[in-house]
Amino acid sequence: MVVAATGGVAAIKTPAVLRRLREAGMGVRAAATEDAYRFVTRLSLAVAAGSEPFDRSAWFTADGQVRHLEWAAWADALVVAPATADAISSAASGRADDVVSALVISGIPKVLWLPAMNTAMWSHPAVRRNVERLEADGHTLLGPVIGPLAARGEGAGLGRMVEPDAVPAAVEALFQERDFEGRKVLVSAGPTREYLDPVRFLSNPSSGKMGYAVAEAARARGASVTLVSGPSALDVPVGVERIRVESAGQMLGALIGPFADADLLVMTAAVADWRAAEVATEKIAKFDERQALELVRTPDILMALAEYRRDQVVVGFSMETDKGVERAAEKARRKRLDFVCLNYPATEDSAFGGDFNRVTVVTSNGEVEELPRLRKRELADSILDRVLPRLRPIQS
Ligand code: C5P
């Protein structure tokens, strides 16, 4: 694909966008408008892309090649990062007086815009109109997001370009079949915390990566996604609504409402099983060598939600060290789950924290399917593939 920079301060991030896409195994070339070079150099784009950028100097050469058509024929996608109000306007009106707008109308199948501008500009009716035109032409927009903006005294506002880390998933989503369009997907992720006193809690090492990957995959496939997350260092995937919680009780409280009209719940959260019977209001002093702690069970969220179950598909996760399949099937029946993804702790495929996971899918009627060790994002898609035939018909 071609990654094109246009003339905004966020163009300093274009090399990082190129690098993230290359790291994700995608073939990239760079393009730049003349104004982009006020912010990023030709050399840094060339190094990040691994080849010479397409720009005005490369456009009008006397070698008999029509460069914009040649580049457009090569590319499967054009990513404009950053996209200024001017670049959006040019493309919306079908101009071709700079390399980016020329590429847009030269037949590249997919175009992804990463707008970056001041909040007032982004919300101006003229820009809104141009954005709508691009969407009507089948283009995709990613962001902008709320964050610190360049103009002095502006502080944070809507208009910041999405971070380069978010781009590979968005590009993959361009080519993704949108088979979850119109679906509401609810995902729980991460650990929960059960406080003993104001500064201590019971928890576990769950990173949230599996659940965030499911949320991202469902979003890419067109679902509207709510992610109920325990404490996690991960960034919320673009386009996903995140509700942050700490305890199991709060997680249950956050899930109940959206569960009512969800099509799917994927419960990846590693919910703490016990909480302190009494939470001390002051820090517990360490007077004695031994300290007894009375624990009570946290609510079983899936059991509690089973009461509100209509025709939602529900998927649980389960970590077992012994008799895994048997226990997972029993759990699926008891918690009224469509299937359980059984995973294994403390192996090289270990679920906690890593980027890979290996699960065995166990249905409530005892069918067993072993999936290979996969990147969590790919595993998320495999899980969604298995959900798809179980979804209720779309209600119009
Ligand atoms: O019974 P077990 O904890 O092994 O079940 C795991 C599944 O149940 C996971 O999907 C987990 O998110 C969910 N769970 C729950 N409420 C709890 C504990 C686990 O919903 N209190």
Coordinates of C-alpha atoms and ligand atoms in Angstrom, one line a residue:
M1 CA 0.0 0.0 0.0
V2 CA 1.0 3.6 -0.3
V3 CA 1.2 5.7 2.9
A4 CA 0.9 9.4 2.0
A5 CA 1.8 12.3 4.2
T6 CA 0.1 15.7 3.8
G7 CA 1.1 19.0 5.3
G8 CA 0.3 18.9 9.0
V9 CA 2.5 18.6 12.1
A10 CA 1.4 15.0 12.6
A11 CA 3.5 14.2 9.5
I12 CA 6.4 13.6 11.9
K13 CA 4.5 10.4 12.7
T14 CA 4.3 9.2 9.1
P15 CA 7.6 7.2 9.3
A16 CA 6.2 5.5 12.4
V17 CA 3.1 4.5 10.5
L18 CA 5.2 3.1 7.7
R19 CA 7.3 1.1 10.2
R20 CA 4.3 -0.3 12.1
L21 CA 2.8 -1.5 8.7
R22 CA 6.1 -3.1 7.7
E23 CA 6.4 -4.8 11.1
A24 CA 3.0 -6.2 10.4
G25 CA 4.3 -7.8 7.2
M26 CA 2.7 -5.4 4.8
G27 CA 4.4 -4.0 1.7
V28 CA 4.6 -0.2 1.8
R29 CA 5.7 2.8 -0.2
A30 CA 5.6 6.4 0.8
A31 CA 4.2 9.5 -0.9
A32 CA 4.2 13.1 0.2
T33 CA 2.8 16.4 -0.8
E34 CA 5.2 19.4 -0.9
D35 CA 3.7 20.8 2.3
A36 CA 4.3 17.5 4.1
Y37 CA 8.1 18.2 3.6
R38 CA 7.8 21.2 5.9
F39 CA 7.3 18.7 8.7
V40 CA 9.0 15.4 7.7
T41 CA 12.0 14.9 5.4
R42 CA 12.0 13.0 2.2
L43 CA 14.9 11.0 3.6
S44 CA 13.1 9.8 6.7
L45 CA 10.1 8.7 4.6
A46 CA 12.5 6.8 2.3
V47 CA 14.2 5.0 5.1
A48 CA 11.0 4.1 6.8
A49 CA 9.4 2.8 3.5
G50 CA 12.6 1.2 2.2
S51 CA 12.2 2.9 -1.1
E52 CA 12.1 6.3 -2.8
P53 CA 8.9 8.3 -2.0
F54 CA 6.4 9.5 -4.7
D55 CA 6.2 13.2 -4.7
R56 CA 6.2 16.2 -7.0
S57 CA 9.9 15.7 -7.9
A58 CA 9.3 12.1 -8.8
W59 CA 6.0 12.8 -10.6
F60 CA 7.0 14.8 -13.6
T61 CA 10.0 12.9 -14.9
A62 CA 10.9 12.6 -18.5
D63 CA 11.1 8.8 -18.6
G64 CA 7.8 8.3 -20.3
Q65 CA 6.1 6.8 -17.2
V66 CA 2.9 8.2 -15.9
R67 CA 3.8 7.9 -12.2
H68 CA 0.5 8.4 -10.5
L69 CA -1.2 5.7 -12.6
E70 CA 1.8 3.3 -12.2
W71 CA 1.7 3.8 -8.4
A72 CA -2.1 3.4 -8.2
A73 CA -1.9 0.2 -10.2
W74 CA 0.6 -1.2 -7.8
A75 CA -1.2 -0.3 -4.6
D76 CA -4.0 -2.2 -2.9
A77 CA -4.7 0.7 -0.5
L78 CA -3.8 4.3 0.1
V79 CA -3.4 5.4 3.7
V80 CA -3.3 9.2 4.0
A81 CA -1.6 9.9 7.3
P82 CA -1.9 12.7 8.4
A83 CA -4.8 14.0 6.3
T84 CA -5.2 17.7 6.5
A85 CA -8.5 19.5 5.9
D86 CA -7.1 20.7 2.6
A87 CA -6.2 17.1 1.5
I88 CA -9.7 15.9 2.4
S89 CA -11.2 18.8 0.5
S90 CA -9.1 18.2 -2.7
A91 CA -10.0 14.5 -2.7
A92 CA -13.7 15.2 -2.0
S93 CA -13.8 17.4 -5.1
G94 CA -11.9 15.1 -7.3
R95 CA -8.9 17.4 -7.9
A96 CA -5.5 16.0 -9.1
D97 CA -3.1 18.8 -8.5
D98 CA -1.0 17.1 -5.8
V99 CA 0.2 13.5 -5.6
V100 CA -2.3 12.4 -3.0
S101 CA -5.5 13.7 -4.7
A102 CA -4.1 12.3 -8.0
L103 CA -3.6 8.9 -6.5
V104 CA -7.1 8.9 -5.0
I105 CA -8.8 9.2 -8.4
S106 CA -6.4 6.9 -10.2
G107 CA -8.0 3.6 -9.2
I108 CA -6.6 2.5 -5.8
P109 CA -9.3 0.1 -4.4
K110 CA -9.2 1.2 -0.7
V111 CA -8.5 4.6 0.8
L112 CA -8.0 5.2 4.5
W113 CA -7.8 8.7 5.9
L114 CA -6.2 9.6 9.2
P115 CA -7.4 13.2 9.8
A116 CA -5.3 15.5 12.0
M117 CA -6.4 19.1 12.5
N118 CA -7.6 21.7 15.0
T119 CA -11.0 20.9 16.6
A120 CA -12.7 24.0 15.1
M121 CA -11.6 22.9 11.6
W122 CA -12.7 19.3 12.1
S123 CA -16.1 20.4 13.2
H124 CA -16.6 23.0 10.5
P125 CA -19.6 22.2 8.2
A126 CA -17.4 22.5 5.1
V127 CA -15.1 19.8 6.5
R128 CA -18.0 17.6 7.6
R129 CA -19.4 17.9 4.1
N130 CA -16.2 16.8 2.5
V131 CA -15.8 13.9 4.9
E132 CA -19.4 12.8 4.1
R133 CA -18.5 12.9 0.4
L134 CA -15.4 10.7 0.9
E135 CA -17.5 8.2 2.9
A136 CA -20.1 8.2 0.1
D137 CA -17.3 7.4 -2.3
G138 CA -16.5 4.3 -0.2
H139 CA -13.5 5.7 1.7
T140 CA -12.8 4.9 5.4
L141 CA -11.8 7.4 8.1
L142 CA -9.9 6.5 11.2
G143 CA -10.0 9.1 13.9
P144 CA -9.3 11.8 14.7
V145 CA -9.1 11.2 18.5
I146 CA -9.2 13.4 21.5
G147 CA -5.7 14.4 22.6
P148 CA -3.2 17.2 22.9
L149 CA -3.3 19.4 19.8
A150 CA -0.5 21.4 18.2
A151 CA -1.8 24.9 18.3
R152 CA -0.5 26.8 21.3
G153 CA -3.0 27.2 24.2
E154 CA -5.3 24.6 22.7
G155 CA -4.8 21.9 25.3
A156 CA -6.6 18.7 24.4
G157 CA -9.3 18.4 21.8
L158 CA -10.8 16.3 19.1
G159 CA -8.5 16.5 16.1
R160 CA -5.4 14.5 17.0
M161 CA -4.3 11.8 14.5
V162 CA -4.7 8.2 15.8
E163 CA -1.4 6.7 17.1
P164 CA 0.6 4.7 14.5
D165 CA 0.1 1.5 16.5
A166 CA -3.6 1.5 15.6
V167 CA -3.0 1.6 11.8
P168 CA -2.1 -2.0 10.9
A169 CA -5.4 -3.3 12.4
A170 CA -7.4 -0.6 10.6
V171 CA -5.7 -1.5 7.3
E172 CA -6.5 -5.2 7.9
A173 CA -10.1 -4.1 8.6
L174 CA -10.3 -2.5 5.1
F175 CA -10.0 -6.0 3.6
Q176 CA -12.0 -7.7 6.2
E177 CA -15.4 -9.2 5.5
R178 CA -17.9 -7.2 7.6
D179 CA -19.8 -10.3 8.7
F180 CA -20.6 -8.8 12.2
E181 CA -22.2 -5.7 10.7
G182 CA -25.3 -4.7 12.7
R183 CA -24.2 -6.9 15.7
K184 CA -23.8 -5.8 19.2
V185 CA -20.8 -7.4 20.9
L186 CA -20.0 -7.3 24.5
V187 CA -16.5 -8.3 25.7
S188 CA -15.1 -8.5 29.2
A189 CA -11.3 -8.3 29.6
G190 CA -8.5 -8.1 32.1
P191 CA -8.3 -9.0 35.7
T192 CA -10.5 -7.7 38.5
R193 CA -9.3 -6.2 41.8
E194 CA -10.8 -7.0 45.1
Y195 CA -9.6 -4.5 47.7
L196 CA -8.6 -5.6 51.2
D197 CA -8.0 -2.0 52.3
P198 CA -7.5 1.3 50.5
V199 CA -4.0 0.2 49.2
R200 CA -4.0 -3.6 48.9
F201 CA -6.0 -5.9 46.7
L202 CA -6.4 -9.5 45.4
S203 CA -5.9 -9.8 41.7
N204 CA -4.1 -11.9 39.0
P205 CA -1.6 -11.2 36.2
S206 CA -4.2 -11.0 33.3
S207 CA -3.1 -8.4 30.8
G208 CA -6.4 -8.0 29.0
K209 CA -4.8 -8.8 25.6
M210 CA -7.1 -11.6 24.7
G211 CA -10.3 -9.6 25.3
Y212 CA -8.9 -6.5 23.7
A213 CA -8.1 -8.6 20.6
V214 CA -11.7 -10.0 20.5
A215 CA -13.0 -6.4 20.8
E216 CA -10.7 -5.3 18.0
A217 CA -11.6 -8.2 15.7
A218 CA -15.3 -7.8 16.2
R219 CA -15.1 -4.1 15.5
A220 CA -13.1 -4.8 12.3
R221 CA -15.8 -7.2 11.2
G222 CA -18.4 -4.4 11.6
A223 CA -19.8 -5.0 15.1
S224 CA -20.6 -2.3 17.5
V225 CA -18.5 -3.3 20.5
T226 CA -18.5 -2.5 24.2
L227 CA -15.5 -3.6 26.2
V228 CA -15.9 -3.9 29.9
S229 CA -12.3 -3.9 31.2
G230 CA -10.6 -4.5 34.5
P231 CA -7.3 -2.6 35.0
S232 CA -5.2 -3.0 31.9
A233 CA -2.3 -1.0 30.4
L234 CA -3.7 -1.5 26.9
D235 CA -5.1 1.3 24.6
V236 CA -8.7 0.9 23.8
P237 CA -9.0 -0.3 20.1
V238 CA -10.2 2.5 17.9
G239 CA -14.0 2.5 17.5
V240 CA -14.6 0.4 20.6
E241 CA -16.5 1.8 23.6
R242 CA -14.7 0.9 26.8
I243 CA -16.1 0.9 30.3
R244 CA -13.5 0.6 33.0
V245 CA -14.2 -1.3 36.2
E246 CA -12.2 -2.7 39.1
S247 CA -14.1 -5.3 41.1
A248 CA -16.1 -8.4 40.0
G249 CA -19.2 -6.6 41.4
Q250 CA -18.6 -3.6 39.2
M251 CA -17.9 -5.8 36.2
L252 CA -21.3 -7.5 36.7
G253 CA -23.0 -4.1 37.1
A254 CA -21.4 -2.8 33.9
L255 CA -22.3 -5.9 31.9
I256 CA -26.0 -6.4 32.9
G257 CA -27.4 -3.4 30.9
P258 CA -25.6 -3.9 27.6
F259 CA -26.1 -7.7 27.9
A260 CA -29.9 -7.3 27.4
D261 CA -29.6 -6.3 23.8
A262 CA -26.2 -7.8 22.9
D263 CA -25.9 -10.5 20.2
L264 CA -22.7 -11.9 21.7
L265 CA -20.9 -11.8 25.1
V266 CA -17.3 -13.0 25.1
M267 CA -16.2 -13.3 28.7
T268 CA -12.4 -13.3 28.7
A269 CA -12.0 -11.5 32.0
A270 CA -10.0 -13.3 34.7
V271 CA -12.4 -12.5 37.5
A272 CA -11.0 -12.8 41.0
D273 CA -12.9 -15.6 42.8
W274 CA -12.7 -14.2 46.3
R275 CA -13.0 -10.8 47.9
A276 CA -12.4 -9.8 51.5
A277 CA -15.5 -10.3 53.7
E278 CA -14.8 -6.8 55.2
V279 CA -12.9 -4.1 53.3
A280 CA -11.0 -2.1 55.9
T281 CA -11.5 1.7 55.4
E282 CA -8.0 2.4 56.7
K283 CA -4.7 0.7 55.7
I284 CA -4.5 -2.6 57.8
A285 CA -1.5 -2.2 60.1
K286 CA 1.1 -5.0 60.2
F287 CA 1.2 -5.6 63.9
D288 CA 1.3 -9.4 63.9
E289 CA 3.3 -12.1 62.2
R290 CA 0.2 -13.8 61.2
Q291 CA -3.0 -12.2 59.9
A292 CA -6.2 -14.0 59.2
L293 CA -8.2 -12.9 56.2
E294 CA -11.8 -13.9 55.8
L295 CA -12.7 -14.3 52.1
V296 CA -16.1 -14.6 50.5
R297 CA -16.9 -15.6 46.9
T298 CA -17.3 -12.8 44.3
P299 CA -20.5 -13.0 42.2
D300 CA -20.2 -15.5 39.3
I301 CA -20.8 -13.0 36.6
L302 CA -21.8 -15.6 33.9
M303 CA -24.1 -17.4 36.3
A304 CA -25.7 -14.1 37.2
L305 CA -26.1 -13.1 33.5
A306 CA -27.6 -16.5 32.6
E307 CA -30.8 -15.3 34.2
Y308 CA -31.1 -12.5 31.6
R309 CA -30.2 -14.8 28.7
R310 CA -32.5 -14.8 25.7
D311 CA -30.8 -15.7 22.5
Q312 CA -27.4 -14.1 23.0
V313 CA -24.4 -16.2 22.1
V314 CA -22.2 -16.5 25.2
V315 CA -18.6 -17.6 25.2
G316 CA -16.5 -18.2 28.3
F317 CA -12.9 -18.8 28.9
S318 CA -11.5 -21.3 31.3
M319 CA -8.1 -22.1 32.6
E320 CA -7.6 -25.6 33.9
T321 CA -4.6 -27.6 35.0
D322 CA -6.4 -31.0 35.2
K323 CA -9.3 -32.8 33.4
G324 CA -9.6 -29.7 31.3
V325 CA -12.1 -30.8 28.6
E326 CA -14.4 -32.6 31.1
R327 CA -14.5 -29.6 33.4
A328 CA -14.9 -27.1 30.5
A329 CA -17.9 -29.0 29.1
E330 CA -19.5 -29.1 32.6
K331 CA -18.8 -25.4 33.0
A332 CA -20.4 -24.7 29.6
R333 CA -23.6 -26.5 30.7
R334 CA -23.7 -25.0 34.2
K335 CA -23.1 -21.4 33.0
R336 CA -25.3 -21.9 29.9
L337 CA -22.5 -21.1 27.5
D338 CA -22.4 -21.9 23.8
F339 CA -18.8 -22.9 24.2
V340 CA -15.8 -22.5 26.5
C341 CA -12.3 -21.7 25.3
L342 CA -10.1 -23.8 27.4
N343 CA -6.6 -22.5 27.9
Y344 CA -3.6 -23.8 29.8
P345 CA -1.6 -21.9 32.4
A346 CA 2.2 -22.0 32.7
T347 CA 3.2 -23.6 29.4
E348 CA 5.0 -22.0 26.5
D349 CA 1.5 -21.3 25.1
S350 CA 0.7 -19.6 28.3
A351 CA -2.3 -17.3 28.1
F352 CA -1.3 -14.6 30.7
G353 CA 0.4 -11.6 29.3
G354 CA 1.8 -13.1 26.1
D355 CA 0.8 -12.3 22.5
F356 CA 0.0 -15.9 21.7
N357 CA -2.5 -18.3 23.1
R358 CA -3.7 -21.9 22.4
V359 CA -7.2 -22.9 23.2
T360 CA -9.4 -25.9 22.9
V361 CA -13.0 -25.1 22.1
V362 CA -15.4 -27.2 24.1
T363 CA -19.2 -26.9 23.5
S364 CA -21.9 -27.5 26.1
N365 CA -22.8 -30.8 24.4
G366 CA -19.2 -32.0 24.6
E367 CA -17.9 -31.3 21.1
V368 CA -14.1 -30.6 21.3
E369 CA -12.0 -28.7 18.8
E370 CA -8.3 -28.0 19.3
L371 CA -7.2 -24.8 17.7
P372 CA -3.5 -24.3 16.9
R373 CA -1.3 -21.9 18.8
L374 CA -2.2 -18.5 17.3
R375 CA -1.5 -14.8 17.8
K376 CA -4.3 -13.5 20.1
R377 CA -5.7 -11.3 17.3
E378 CA -5.9 -14.3 14.9
L379 CA -7.4 -16.5 17.7
A380 CA -10.0 -13.8 18.2
D381 CA -11.1 -14.2 14.6
S382 CA -11.2 -18.0 14.9
I383 CA -13.5 -17.6 17.9
L384 CA -15.7 -15.2 16.0
D385 CA -15.8 -17.6 13.1
R386 CA -17.2 -20.2 15.4
V387 CA -19.8 -17.7 16.9
L388 CA -21.1 -16.7 13.5
P389 CA -23.3 -19.7 12.7
R390 CA -24.8 -19.5 16.2
L391 CA -26.0 -15.9 16.0
R392 CA -29.7 -15.2 15.9
P393 CA -31.1 -13.8 12.6
I394 CA -30.6 -10.0 12.4
Q395 CA -33.7 -8.2 13.6
S396 CA -34.7 -5.4 11.2
Ligands
C5P1 O1 -15.4 -21.1 36.8 P1 -14.3 -20.4 36.1 O2 -13.7 -19.2 36.9 O3 -13.2 -21.3 35.6 O4 -15.0 -19.9 34.8 C1 -14.3 -19.1 33.9 C2 -15.3 -18.3 33.1 O5 -16.2 -17.7 34.0 C3 -14.6 -17.1 32.5 O6 -15.2 -16.8 31.2 C4 -14.7 -16.0 33.5 O7 -14.7 -14.7 32.8 C5 -16.1 -16.3 34.1 N1 -16.2 -15.9 35.5 C6 -17.3 -15.1 35.9 N2 -17.4 -14.8 37.2 C7 -16.5 -15.2 38.1 C8 -15.4 -16.0 37.8 C9 -15.3 -16.3 36.4 O8 -18.1 -14.8 35.0 N3 -16.7 -14.8 39.4

